Amino acid sequence: MERIFATYLIETPLAVEKAAAILAGEQSSGTFIEVPGETEELKQRFAARVEKITPLETVNEPSLPSQRKSAGKFQRAEVVVSWSVENMGCNLPTLVSTVQGNLYELSQFSGLKLMDLEVPASYAEYFSGPKFGIAGCRKLTGVSGRPLIGTIIKPSIGMTPKQTAALVKVLVEAGIDFIKDDELMANPPHSPFNDRVDAVLRVINDHAEDTGKKVMYAFNISDELDAMLEHYDKLVDSGASCAMVSLNSVGLTGVKKICDLGKLAIHGHRNGWGALNRHPLLGIEFPAYQKIWRLAGVDQIHVNGIANKFWESDDSVVRSIEACLKPMFSGFSILPVVSSGQWGGQACETYRRTKTVDLLYMAGGGIMAHPDGPAAGVRSLQKWWEAAVEGLTLEQAAEKYPELRKSVEKFGKKTG
Amino acid sequence: MERIFATYLIETPLAVEKAAAILAGEQSSGTFIEVPGETEELKQRFAARVEKITPLETVNEPSLPSQRKSAGKFQRAEVVVSWSVENMGCNLPTLVSTVQGNLYELSQFSGLKLMDLEVPASYAEYFSGPKFGIAGCRKLTGVSGRPLIGTIIKPSIGMTPKQTAALVKVLVEAGIDFIKDDELMANPPHSPFNDRVDAVLRVINDHAEDTGKKVMYAFNISDELDAMLEHYDKLVDSGASCAMVSLNSVGLTGVKKICDLGKLAIHGHRNGWGALNRHPLLGIEFPAYQKIWRLAGVDQIHVNGIANKFWESDDSVVRSIEACLKPMFSGFSILPVVSSGQWGGQACETYRRTKTVDLLYMAGGGIMAHPDGPAAGVRSLQKWWEAAVEGLTLEQAAEKYPELRKSVEKFGKKTG
């Protein structure tokens, strides 16, 4: 029988072997007192197995609080646990409850983080994965050989559909490939969804008719399920190519239902991610997280960016991009969305470290606040990526291409 | 215009006023460089407001890692922030993205936890809330004047529908009020959902016909949305009264869709909660969390238990029970589900601290592993609650009621 493998970083005051056995027991057949029915045969077939333990450093203080009073050392380790696929079948929420679930609350752990996840080959048949992925998003936007250049409508909230459409017109004429709603903007009284779609798509569709270039706009449909389905249909009927969902706020079953409809590329925003990830010994790491969303069928997922405005390190961002670009089964392609404080200058370091242009590269103020206007902002971002692919550093690029200097002067201190 | 209020516990190397202003800006109209369109009028209408700052202690080390290098002290504070309801309208996922969202990632914070949430009166009209709540669950089970006594099917996984039904028969005949599937058991190949429903409900319905007592069984429907809807219909058609969902794994929109159907009481399992809550300065506290699920319409929610097997303190459990019992608007009643390592003896302390019997009190091994069998286990739990309401301590109860002594001898060390 096929098995599911989960890799954890743990910290425990117990012997690591004992702690790992408790984890496996809690997430399969265990309870605090043996009960009738828990036969040896049943255990053999359904019990989770500890596959591997790699001891790491010890620490003097527990990373997380516990009622358990422990003197002495806390041992860290990497632990791989497996389950028979027979335990949950092809059921994503139950997979999540199995590999995450109650185990974060176990007092025998002073730290526990899900680092990675391997699902069996049969999942590739059951789940259809992203319907568009990298190739599909390139096809929808007509962009090849460089990252898709995108931006976010700012201010996040407060603008009427008409004001939003006016801004979209500026951006579309500036040569942008992709625009998205902010995650704070979905269907508020001051910008009703349908009105915004009509106003924005009129601009985008007109521009496509005139120029042949169809800009992808990720409309934020995050809402209750029926509203999301209505908004999705509205988008399809209006000729849109993309819908955005806030993954953590909408949740797994709602997101998968939307992805399964298959007519729009799905832009997955990971707001709320910090709560799940920021502590080094609690929650989930991105390599595991993005696999769950690929199984659900998300086409684009946020990975933050080099020299971002948030807490995350460049190493972590690079690892996230690599995780997205690594094939899952032989496909399930997902486009990494680079954003947060990006203005173009980070292209050099992003390319140096990841050697890819398969990105949706998002800049907000970096485009709209460019000294020579939004069109120069978009051209500047494209030029930065040309320079990056040439192998230039930020300094070399600014030296070689005079048109990049203005953005360094305006935004460069932000990457310091 | 009505406003939404969120209370945070924060920790920051900055002046608290400055940090709070950054939080409010990020979650309403802010970006890293000022953009056209962010007018004073727009800011006035849509900007989040810092309503109150209560400085707390300072610490020498940051609670969470950050790229921001800071020497010196980190100030903690309680901060109340408000938003106009015009920012998001009646949209639960966007409310979550607004009050949680990106702010956990801000490098200006070395700790941030959402402590509580106040939503405006208009939400009480838009959202219908729990369809059954405490009174409805009492009516469905015919239990009044004491907690509903419940148990979990163990072993969690591995049993066939027939084996599960045989165990249900024992429990039903023992006088139990409520039984639930484990969160690891939904619709696996070895226990197909429909077969389990048929087998279990045959026992429960026969028993109801014979005795007039209908036991509530929370079938775990957690799955993809269409599967959940099918399973829900199956339950309604088969005469079930309750469905269980894993709140965090299924997610907000899927859970609300199920709750809105309104024909079954919804048992909300909070597995995965530890990842959101265990760190004192990251994530969300239960008073805020349970309000989101009451808005979604969940009827029963897990709160852990006194002297539980997990890491959570009794104080935290008591506060969670109190949060559930506090009316939201003038209703939105939700039944707190006490579980984890419960065997009856904790009833005394639970009642002493909460003065309520409006609980679903769950014991696993405490019933099935009772020295005199499951029927004695159920009777023992009821007796413990009588003693608790009398105002007795565990020791006094065991002294006064000889039939309770056996459970103290068998399980008592677990509460030490």
Short mmCIF file of C-alpha atoms in Angstrom, two decimals, chain B residues 14-347:
data_model
loop_
_atom_site.label_atom_id
_atom_site.label_comp_id
_atom_site.label_asym_id
_atom_site.label_seq_id
_atom_site.Cartn_x
_atom_site.Cartn_y
_atom_site.Cartn_z
CA LEU B 14 9.93 50.70 17.69
CA ALA B 15 7.94 53.24 19.62
CA VAL B 16 4.59 51.57 20.15
CA GLU B 17 2.66 54.45 18.57
CA LYS B 18 4.75 54.17 15.42
CA ALA B 19 4.39 50.38 15.24
CA ALA B 20 0.62 50.62 15.71
CA ALA B 21 0.38 53.20 12.93
CA ILE B 22 2.32 50.87 10.60
CA LEU B 23 -0.06 48.01 11.42
CA ALA B 24 -3.08 50.20 10.65
CA GLY B 25 -1.51 51.47 7.42
CA GLU B 26 -0.54 48.02 6.14
CA GLN B 27 -4.05 46.70 6.68
CA SER B 28 -5.84 49.57 5.01
CA SER B 29 -4.41 52.07 2.55
CA GLY B 30 -0.64 51.70 2.90
CA THR B 31 2.20 50.80 0.53
CA PHE B 32 5.92 51.35 0.90
CA ILE B 33 5.98 54.51 -1.17
CA GLU B 34 3.14 57.03 -1.46
CA VAL B 35 1.14 56.60 -4.63
CA PRO B 36 -1.22 58.91 -6.49
CA GLY B 37 -4.83 58.39 -5.46
CA GLU B 38 -4.12 58.08 -1.76
CA THR B 39 -5.91 61.36 -1.02
CA GLU B 40 -6.60 62.80 2.40
CA GLU B 41 -10.32 62.22 1.95
CA LEU B 42 -9.77 58.56 1.06
CA LYS B 43 -7.46 58.10 4.03
CA GLN B 44 -10.00 59.72 6.34
CA ARG B 45 -12.74 57.38 5.20
CA PHE B 46 -10.87 54.07 4.79
CA ALA B 47 -7.74 54.20 6.89
CA ALA B 48 -7.68 51.91 9.91
CA ARG B 49 -7.53 53.81 13.19
CA VAL B 50 -5.44 53.10 16.24
CA GLU B 51 -8.06 53.43 18.98
CA LYS B 52 -6.11 52.59 22.11
CA ILE B 53 -2.60 51.66 23.20
CA THR B 54 -1.88 50.07 26.58
CA PRO B 55 1.86 49.66 27.14
CA LEU B 56 2.92 46.44 28.83
CA GLU B 57 6.32 45.08 29.86
CA THR B 58 9.56 45.39 27.91
CA VAL B 59 11.80 42.42 27.12
CA ASN B 60 15.43 42.12 26.07
CA GLU B 61 15.05 39.50 23.38
CA PRO B 62 12.59 39.48 20.46
CA SER B 63 9.95 36.74 20.64
CA LEU B 64 10.04 36.13 16.88
CA PRO B 65 12.90 36.37 14.38
CA SER B 66 13.23 39.35 12.05
CA GLN B 67 15.60 40.64 9.40
CA ARG B 68 15.49 43.98 11.18
CA LYS B 69 18.56 44.30 13.39
CA SER B 70 17.52 45.88 16.65
CA ALA B 71 19.57 46.54 19.71
CA GLY B 72 17.92 47.30 23.00
CA LYS B 73 14.48 46.70 24.34
CA PHE B 74 11.33 45.29 22.82
CA GLN B 75 8.15 46.89 24.06
CA ARG B 76 4.96 44.90 24.46
CA ALA B 77 1.55 46.54 24.34
CA GLU B 78 -2.12 45.88 23.85
CA VAL B 79 -3.37 47.79 20.83
CA VAL B 80 -6.93 48.28 19.62
CA VAL B 81 -7.35 49.04 15.91
CA SER B 82 -10.61 49.75 14.07
CA TRP B 83 -11.80 49.67 10.46
CA SER B 84 -14.91 51.05 8.85
CA VAL B 85 -17.23 48.22 7.86
CA GLU B 86 -17.22 49.96 4.49
CA ASN B 87 -13.72 48.57 3.92
CA MET B 88 -14.89 44.98 3.46
CA GLY B 89 -18.65 44.79 3.89
CA CYS B 90 -20.11 41.51 5.17
CA ASN B 91 -17.37 39.26 3.84
CA LEU B 92 -15.85 36.83 6.32
CA PRO B 93 -12.71 35.81 4.39
CA THR B 94 -11.90 39.46 3.72
CA LEU B 95 -12.56 40.31 7.35
CA VAL B 96 -9.99 37.64 8.25
CA SER B 97 -7.51 38.96 5.67
CA THR B 98 -8.01 42.43 7.13
CA VAL B 99 -7.60 41.67 10.84
CA GLN B 100 -4.94 38.96 10.33
CA GLY B 101 -3.46 38.93 6.83
CA ASN B 102 -0.02 40.28 6.10
CA LEU B 103 0.56 41.90 9.46
CA TYR B 104 2.15 38.81 11.01
CA GLU B 105 4.99 39.26 8.53
CA LEU B 106 5.80 42.88 9.30
CA SER B 107 9.41 43.20 10.34
CA GLN B 108 8.46 46.07 12.65
CA PHE B 109 6.91 43.51 15.01
CA SER B 110 8.74 40.86 16.97
CA GLY B 111 5.41 39.51 18.18
CA LEU B 112 1.78 39.92 17.17
CA LYS B 113 -1.33 38.06 18.30
CA LEU B 114 -4.99 38.77 17.60
CA MET B 115 -6.64 38.66 21.04
CA ASP B 116 -10.23 39.66 20.39
CA LEU B 117 -12.55 40.97 17.73
CA GLU B 118 -15.75 43.04 17.80
CA VAL B 119 -17.98 43.04 14.74
CA PRO B 120 -20.81 45.53 14.20
CA ALA B 121 -24.51 45.00 14.88
CA SER B 122 -25.33 44.82 11.16
CA TYR B 123 -23.43 41.52 11.01
CA ALA B 124 -26.11 40.00 13.25
CA GLU B 125 -28.64 40.67 10.52
CA TYR B 126 -26.48 39.54 7.63
CA PHE B 127 -25.13 36.36 9.22
CA SER B 128 -27.56 33.84 10.65
CA GLY B 129 -25.04 32.28 13.04
CA PRO B 130 -25.37 28.82 14.62
CA LYS B 131 -28.70 27.23 13.63
CA PHE B 132 -28.91 25.04 16.75
CA GLY B 133 -26.50 26.27 19.41
CA ILE B 134 -26.83 25.11 23.00
CA ALA B 135 -30.65 24.97 23.16
CA GLY B 136 -30.89 23.23 19.80
CA CYS B 137 -28.30 20.58 20.69
CA ARG B 138 -30.11 19.95 23.99
CA LYS B 139 -33.38 19.55 22.15
CA LEU B 140 -31.89 17.16 19.59
CA THR B 141 -30.47 14.96 22.34
CA GLY B 142 -33.16 15.39 24.97
CA VAL B 143 -30.61 16.28 27.63
CA SER B 144 -31.28 19.08 30.11
CA GLY B 145 -29.85 20.23 33.41
CA ARG B 146 -26.44 18.60 32.91
CA PRO B 147 -23.70 18.49 30.28
CA LEU B 148 -24.19 16.27 27.26
CA ILE B 149 -21.93 13.27 27.82
CA GLY B 150 -20.01 12.25 24.75
CA THR B 151 -17.25 10.03 23.50
CA ILE B 152 -15.01 9.53 20.50
CA ILE B 153 -14.78 6.37 18.44
CA LYS B 154 -11.36 4.85 19.20
CA PRO B 155 -9.16 3.51 17.74
CA SER B 156 -9.36 6.59 15.52
CA ILE B 157 -8.89 4.68 12.34
CA GLY B 158 -8.81 1.15 11.06
CA MET B 159 -12.24 -0.18 12.02
CA THR B 160 -14.80 -1.30 9.44
CA PRO B 161 -18.29 0.22 9.49
CA LYS B 162 -19.54 -2.99 11.07
CA GLN B 163 -16.95 -2.82 13.85
CA THR B 164 -17.73 0.85 14.43
CA ALA B 165 -21.45 0.09 14.62
CA ALA B 166 -20.79 -2.68 17.15
CA LEU B 167 -18.92 -0.21 19.33
CA VAL B 168 -21.70 2.34 18.88
CA LYS B 169 -24.18 -0.28 20.09
CA VAL B 170 -22.21 -0.73 23.30
CA LEU B 171 -22.04 3.03 23.85
CA VAL B 172 -25.67 3.68 23.01
CA GLU B 173 -26.79 0.96 25.40
CA ALA B 174 -24.48 2.42 28.01
CA GLY B 175 -26.57 5.60 27.94
CA ILE B 176 -24.27 7.97 26.06
CA ASP B 177 -25.70 11.23 24.63
CA PHE B 178 -23.18 11.94 21.89
CA ILE B 179 -20.57 10.08 19.83
CA LYS B 180 -18.17 11.42 17.26
CA ASP B 181 -15.86 10.15 14.57
CA ASP B 182 -12.21 10.93 15.06
CA GLU B 183 -10.83 13.79 12.96
CA LEU B 184 -8.55 11.27 11.25
CA MET B 185 -11.57 9.26 10.06
CA ALA B 186 -13.67 10.71 7.26
CA ASN B 187 -14.20 8.61 4.13
CA PRO B 188 -11.26 6.21 3.83
CA PRO B 189 -11.30 3.03 1.74
CA HIS B 190 -11.58 0.84 4.81
CA SER B 191 -14.63 2.68 6.18
CA PRO B 192 -16.59 4.29 3.32
CA PHE B 193 -18.69 7.15 4.63
CA ASN B 194 -22.07 5.93 3.41
CA ASP B 195 -21.52 2.42 4.72
CA ARG B 196 -20.50 3.77 8.12
CA VAL B 197 -23.55 6.03 8.24
CA ASP B 198 -25.87 3.15 7.39
CA ALA B 199 -24.32 0.82 9.92
CA VAL B 200 -24.14 3.37 12.74
CA LEU B 201 -27.55 4.95 12.21
CA ARG B 202 -29.24 1.58 12.11
CA VAL B 203 -28.07 1.08 15.69
CA ILE B 204 -28.92 4.63 16.78
CA ASN B 205 -32.32 4.74 15.13
CA ASP B 206 -33.28 1.31 16.47
CA HIS B 207 -32.27 2.39 19.93
CA ALA B 208 -34.29 5.61 19.57
CA GLU B 209 -37.32 3.61 18.52
CA ASP B 210 -36.99 1.28 21.48
CA THR B 211 -36.19 3.85 24.16
CA GLY B 212 -37.10 7.29 22.84
CA LYS B 213 -33.48 8.41 23.32
CA LYS B 214 -31.78 9.52 20.11
CA VAL B 215 -28.02 9.64 20.43
CA MET B 216 -26.31 12.41 18.46
CA TYR B 217 -23.51 11.07 16.24
CA ALA B 218 -21.16 13.62 14.65
CA PHE B 219 -20.14 12.02 11.35
CA ASN B 220 -16.92 13.52 10.03
CA ILE B 221 -17.82 14.89 6.60
CA SER B 222 -14.51 16.78 6.16
CA ASP B 223 -13.61 16.39 2.49
CA GLU B 224 -13.78 18.33 -0.73
CA LEU B 225 -16.83 20.53 -1.01
CA ASP B 226 -18.93 18.37 -3.34
CA ALA B 227 -18.20 15.28 -1.27
CA MET B 228 -19.18 17.17 1.90
CA LEU B 229 -22.46 18.23 0.33
CA GLU B 230 -23.22 14.67 -0.77
CA HIS B 231 -22.38 13.33 2.65
CA TYR B 232 -24.49 16.00 4.28
CA ASP B 233 -27.50 14.97 2.17
CA LYS B 234 -26.88 11.34 3.02
CA LEU B 235 -26.97 12.25 6.72
CA VAL B 236 -30.19 14.23 6.39
CA ASP B 237 -31.85 11.44 4.41
CA SER B 238 -30.73 8.87 6.96
CA GLY B 239 -32.08 10.73 9.98
CA ALA B 240 -28.79 11.90 11.46
CA SER B 241 -28.72 15.05 13.60
CA CYS B 242 -25.10 16.19 13.40
CA ALA B 243 -22.10 16.50 11.09
CA MET B 244 -18.52 17.15 12.10
CA VAL B 245 -16.03 19.33 10.23
CA SER B 246 -12.34 19.96 10.90
CA LEU B 247 -12.55 23.76 10.92
CA ASN B 248 -8.96 24.61 10.04
CA SER B 249 -8.51 21.88 7.41
CA VAL B 250 -11.83 22.48 5.65
CA GLY B 251 -11.53 26.26 5.92
CA LEU B 252 -13.92 29.13 6.42
CA THR B 253 -15.92 29.16 3.18
CA GLY B 254 -16.43 25.40 3.11
CA VAL B 255 -17.52 25.35 6.74
CA LYS B 256 -19.93 28.26 6.26
CA LYS B 257 -21.48 26.64 3.20
CA ILE B 258 -22.16 23.51 5.26
CA CYS B 259 -23.51 25.47 8.25
CA ASP B 260 -25.84 27.47 6.00
CA LEU B 261 -27.66 24.31 4.96
CA GLY B 262 -29.20 24.41 8.44
CA LYS B 263 -30.52 20.89 8.80
CA LEU B 264 -27.79 19.37 10.99
CA ALA B 265 -25.99 20.61 14.07
CA ILE B 266 -22.37 21.29 13.10
CA HIS B 267 -19.63 19.96 15.35
CA GLY B 268 -16.52 22.09 14.86
CA HIS B 269 -13.24 20.29 15.53
CA ARG B 270 -10.33 22.65 15.94
CA ASN B 271 -7.43 20.28 15.12
CA GLY B 272 -4.48 22.32 13.90
CA TRP B 273 -5.32 24.97 16.50
CA GLY B 274 -1.95 24.58 18.20
CA ALA B 275 -0.14 25.93 15.14
CA LEU B 276 -2.26 29.10 15.33
CA ASN B 277 -2.15 29.59 19.05
CA ARG B 278 0.63 27.89 20.95
CA HIS B 279 3.16 30.70 20.77
CA PRO B 280 2.21 33.47 23.23
CA LEU B 281 3.06 36.23 20.73
CA LEU B 282 1.93 34.79 17.40
CA GLY B 283 -1.37 33.87 15.83
CA ILE B 284 -4.79 34.18 17.41
CA GLU B 285 -6.40 33.68 20.79
CA PHE B 286 -9.57 31.66 21.25
CA PRO B 287 -11.92 34.58 22.10
CA ALA B 288 -11.31 35.97 18.60
CA TYR B 289 -11.21 32.56 16.91
CA GLN B 290 -14.56 31.33 18.22
CA LYS B 291 -16.31 34.51 17.06
CA ILE B 292 -15.26 33.88 13.47
CA TRP B 293 -16.75 30.39 13.63
CA ARG B 294 -19.94 31.60 15.30
CA LEU B 295 -20.35 34.04 12.43
CA ALA B 296 -19.88 31.09 10.06
CA GLY B 297 -22.60 29.20 11.96
CA VAL B 298 -20.79 26.43 13.85
CA ASP B 299 -22.92 24.96 16.68
CA GLN B 300 -20.29 23.15 18.76
CA ILE B 301 -16.61 23.99 19.13
CA HIS B 302 -13.72 22.29 20.90
CA VAL B 303 -12.17 24.05 23.90
CA ASN B 304 -9.85 21.37 25.29
CA GLY B 305 -10.40 20.47 29.01
CA ILE B 306 -9.15 20.94 32.55
CA ALA B 307 -6.01 18.86 33.21
CA ASN B 308 -5.86 17.93 29.53
CA LYS B 309 -3.22 15.84 27.83
CA PHE B 310 -2.10 18.79 25.70
CA TRP B 311 0.07 21.80 26.49
CA GLU B 312 -2.75 24.22 27.30
CA SER B 313 -3.21 25.63 30.80
CA ASP B 314 -6.45 25.35 32.78
CA ASP B 315 -6.73 29.16 32.78
CA SER B 316 -6.77 29.18 29.02
CA VAL B 317 -9.40 26.43 28.87
CA VAL B 318 -11.62 28.30 31.35
CA ARG B 319 -11.30 31.49 29.33
CA SER B 320 -12.29 29.59 26.16
CA ILE B 321 -15.43 28.19 27.80
CA GLU B 322 -16.34 31.66 29.05
CA ALA B 323 -15.80 33.09 25.57
CA CYS B 324 -18.25 30.58 24.08
CA LEU B 325 -20.88 31.23 26.74
CA LYS B 326 -20.75 35.00 26.36
CA PRO B 327 -23.59 35.98 24.03
CA MET B 328 -22.52 37.37 20.68
CA PHE B 329 -25.01 40.03 19.65
CA SER B 330 -27.97 38.67 21.59
CA GLY B 331 -27.44 35.05 20.62
CA PHE B 332 -25.22 33.15 18.21
CA SER B 333 -25.11 30.44 20.87
CA ILE B 334 -22.32 27.88 20.57
CA LEU B 335 -21.81 24.78 22.71
CA PRO B 336 -18.29 24.37 24.14
CA VAL B 337 -16.90 20.86 23.66
CA VAL B 338 -14.68 19.80 26.55
CA SER B 339 -12.28 17.00 25.68
CA SER B 340 -8.73 15.63 25.89
CA GLY B 341 -7.82 13.25 28.68
CA GLN B 342 -11.19 13.72 30.42
CA TRP B 343 -12.50 10.92 32.66
CA GLY B 344 -15.02 12.66 34.93
CA GLY B 345 -12.92 13.73 37.87
CA GLN B 346 -12.23 17.04 36.14
CA ALA B 347 -15.96 17.87 36.28
#
